[in-house]
């Protein structure tokens, strides 16, 4: 097991600040973005890919009930965060400001990396088989699984995990960028 990059007290603080940090990042995008029709269109495929990955993951995830290794979890340990990263990249392309790409990357590293580390410690405690899973499956950069998963996607589980909120958040971000473009 590798040593965490961030100390636990820091990870505890950013865990609580994750949602307010997202709102602060959205405010920075609203203020600094200079979207154009072509950049909005260019960012949409990344946003859609991230949203689809998050939805796929949510349809497999049974938090704290069992170790989820099916669906995208067979490819990468943190598909929800990877999906968030793809959506942020899409919004960054749509915003057409390189400074926002730097800001989004820093926010991801300073907020989500410690949260991922903390969650992995929690999963190691809950599920003894997590250590073997972590050795086989990369944290954030997908790799094709050795064996396909038998577990199927569940819309009921997707709804249970309230993943539709990611769709609403993305639609709000894109509407904000479109409004910024129209008002510029």
XYZ file of C-alpha atoms in Angstrom:
184
model
C 0.000 0.000 0.000
C 1.402 3.375 -0.988
C 1.636 6.268 1.442
C -1.027 8.973 0.911
C 0.164 12.251 -0.649
C -1.958 14.324 1.734
C -2.206 14.161 5.539
C -5.525 12.981 7.013
C -6.477 16.339 8.623
C -6.165 18.014 5.219
C -8.183 15.250 3.549
C -10.895 15.613 6.211
C -11.181 19.354 5.527
C -11.328 19.041 1.734
C -13.873 16.217 2.027
C -16.237 18.745 3.632
C -15.268 21.521 1.190
C -15.719 19.458 -1.974
C -19.210 20.767 -2.822
C -18.585 24.413 -1.800
C -15.310 24.206 -3.741
C -17.274 23.142 -6.802
C -19.516 26.186 -6.433
C -16.469 28.440 -6.097
C -14.994 26.908 -9.239
C -18.308 27.473 -11.041
C -18.244 31.123 -9.944
C -14.708 31.487 -11.341
C -15.916 29.977 -14.619
C -18.885 32.363 -14.703
C -16.615 35.335 -14.157
C -13.605 34.405 -16.314
C -15.058 32.324 -19.153
C -15.032 33.665 -22.703
C -17.000 30.930 -24.497
C -17.716 31.009 -28.208
C -20.092 28.751 -30.144
C -17.210 26.615 -31.442
C -15.668 26.153 -27.971
C -19.046 25.227 -26.464
C -19.502 22.613 -29.187
C -15.939 21.345 -28.766
C -16.434 20.855 -25.021
C -19.718 18.954 -25.304
C -18.243 15.523 -26.242
C -15.966 15.549 -23.174
C -18.873 16.620 -20.967
C -21.100 13.895 -22.420
C -18.382 11.237 -21.996
C -17.851 12.239 -18.375
C -21.575 12.236 -17.648
C -22.001 8.822 -19.307
C -19.086 7.372 -17.330
C -20.561 8.687 -14.071
C -23.972 7.226 -14.962
C -22.439 3.837 -15.821
C -20.558 3.811 -12.528
C -23.615 4.830 -10.488
C -25.576 1.932 -11.986
C -23.047 -0.491 -10.484
C -22.090 1.176 -7.192
C -23.486 -0.173 -3.936
C -21.784 2.093 -1.415
C -20.504 0.335 1.704
C -22.504 -2.844 0.871
C -20.007 -4.663 -1.316
C -16.802 -3.924 -3.156
C -17.875 -2.818 -6.606
C -15.647 -4.300 -9.300
C -18.119 -4.455 -12.180
C -18.836 -2.086 -15.040
C -16.331 0.765 -15.174
C -14.929 -0.344 -11.797
C -13.306 -3.249 -13.670
C -11.363 -0.663 -15.714
C -10.589 2.020 -13.114
C -11.047 2.313 -9.328
C -12.504 5.822 -9.423
C -14.796 6.115 -12.453
C -17.005 8.724 -10.766
C -14.024 11.030 -10.266
C -12.711 10.299 -13.759
C -16.155 11.235 -15.100
C -16.051 14.459 -13.080
C -12.596 15.193 -14.487
C -13.856 14.655 -18.053
C -16.835 16.958 -17.438
C -14.526 19.618 -15.981
C -12.240 19.273 -19.005
C -15.231 19.717 -21.297
C -16.359 22.825 -19.426
C -12.805 24.151 -19.559
C -12.685 23.703 -23.339
C -16.105 25.369 -23.592
C -14.932 28.285 -21.407
C -12.008 29.013 -23.775
C -9.675 30.287 -21.045
C -6.407 28.414 -20.390
C -6.218 29.920 -16.886
C -9.414 28.052 -16.026
C -7.786 24.788 -17.130
C -4.973 25.424 -14.650
C -7.482 26.331 -11.936
C -9.607 23.230 -12.601
C -6.532 20.944 -12.612
C -5.302 22.430 -9.321
C -8.747 22.048 -7.763
C -8.945 18.437 -8.888
C -5.512 17.613 -7.493
C -5.950 19.525 -4.217
C -9.517 18.380 -3.543
C -10.233 15.097 -5.295
C -6.864 13.372 -4.874
C -6.999 13.547 -1.045
C -10.665 12.514 -1.104
C -9.812 9.485 -3.289
C -7.024 8.531 -0.890
C -9.348 8.822 2.101
C -12.036 6.763 0.383
C -9.503 4.076 -0.479
C -8.453 3.845 3.180
C -12.129 3.438 4.092
C -12.599 0.693 1.476
C -9.477 -1.140 2.694
C -11.002 -1.147 6.167
C -14.436 -2.347 4.952
C -13.370 -4.907 2.380
C -10.310 -7.131 2.928
C -10.265 -7.946 -0.806
C -9.741 -4.256 -1.688
C -5.944 -4.551 -1.542
C -5.912 -7.181 -4.297
C -8.387 -5.124 -6.351
C -6.199 -2.015 -5.975
C -3.165 -3.936 -7.246
C -5.054 -5.054 -10.382
C -7.047 -1.922 -11.268
C -5.523 1.550 -11.746
C -6.750 4.477 -9.674
C -7.625 6.967 -12.405
C -6.254 5.982 -15.828
C -8.356 3.104 -17.227
C -6.893 -0.219 -18.290
C -8.798 -3.045 -19.958
C -9.802 -5.667 -17.375
C -8.401 -9.170 -17.526
C -11.864 -10.713 -17.091
C -15.214 -9.248 -18.078
C -17.769 -8.450 -15.413
C -20.941 -10.486 -14.998
C -22.738 -7.786 -12.981
C -25.183 -5.732 -15.054
C -25.992 -2.019 -14.960
C -29.049 -1.172 -12.845
C -31.229 1.885 -13.444
C -32.669 1.377 -9.956
C -29.153 1.634 -8.516
C -28.459 4.704 -10.673
C -31.561 6.360 -9.191
C -30.682 5.170 -5.674
C -27.264 6.847 -5.998
C -29.024 10.058 -7.164
C -26.652 10.397 -10.101
C -29.207 12.510 -11.953
C -27.826 15.403 -9.888
C -24.646 15.289 -12.003
C -26.791 15.840 -15.103
C -28.493 18.835 -13.481
C -25.153 20.293 -12.399
C -23.669 19.878 -15.862
C -26.725 21.425 -17.517
C -26.472 24.399 -15.155
C -22.755 24.826 -15.938
C -23.372 24.675 -19.679
C -26.323 27.085 -19.402
C -24.118 29.467 -17.455
C -21.433 29.282 -20.139
C -24.027 29.801 -22.888
C -25.466 32.793 -21.030
C -21.968 34.209 -20.587
C -21.382 33.835 -24.317
C -24.675 35.507 -25.238
C -24.156 38.396 -22.815
C -20.592 39.124 -23.931
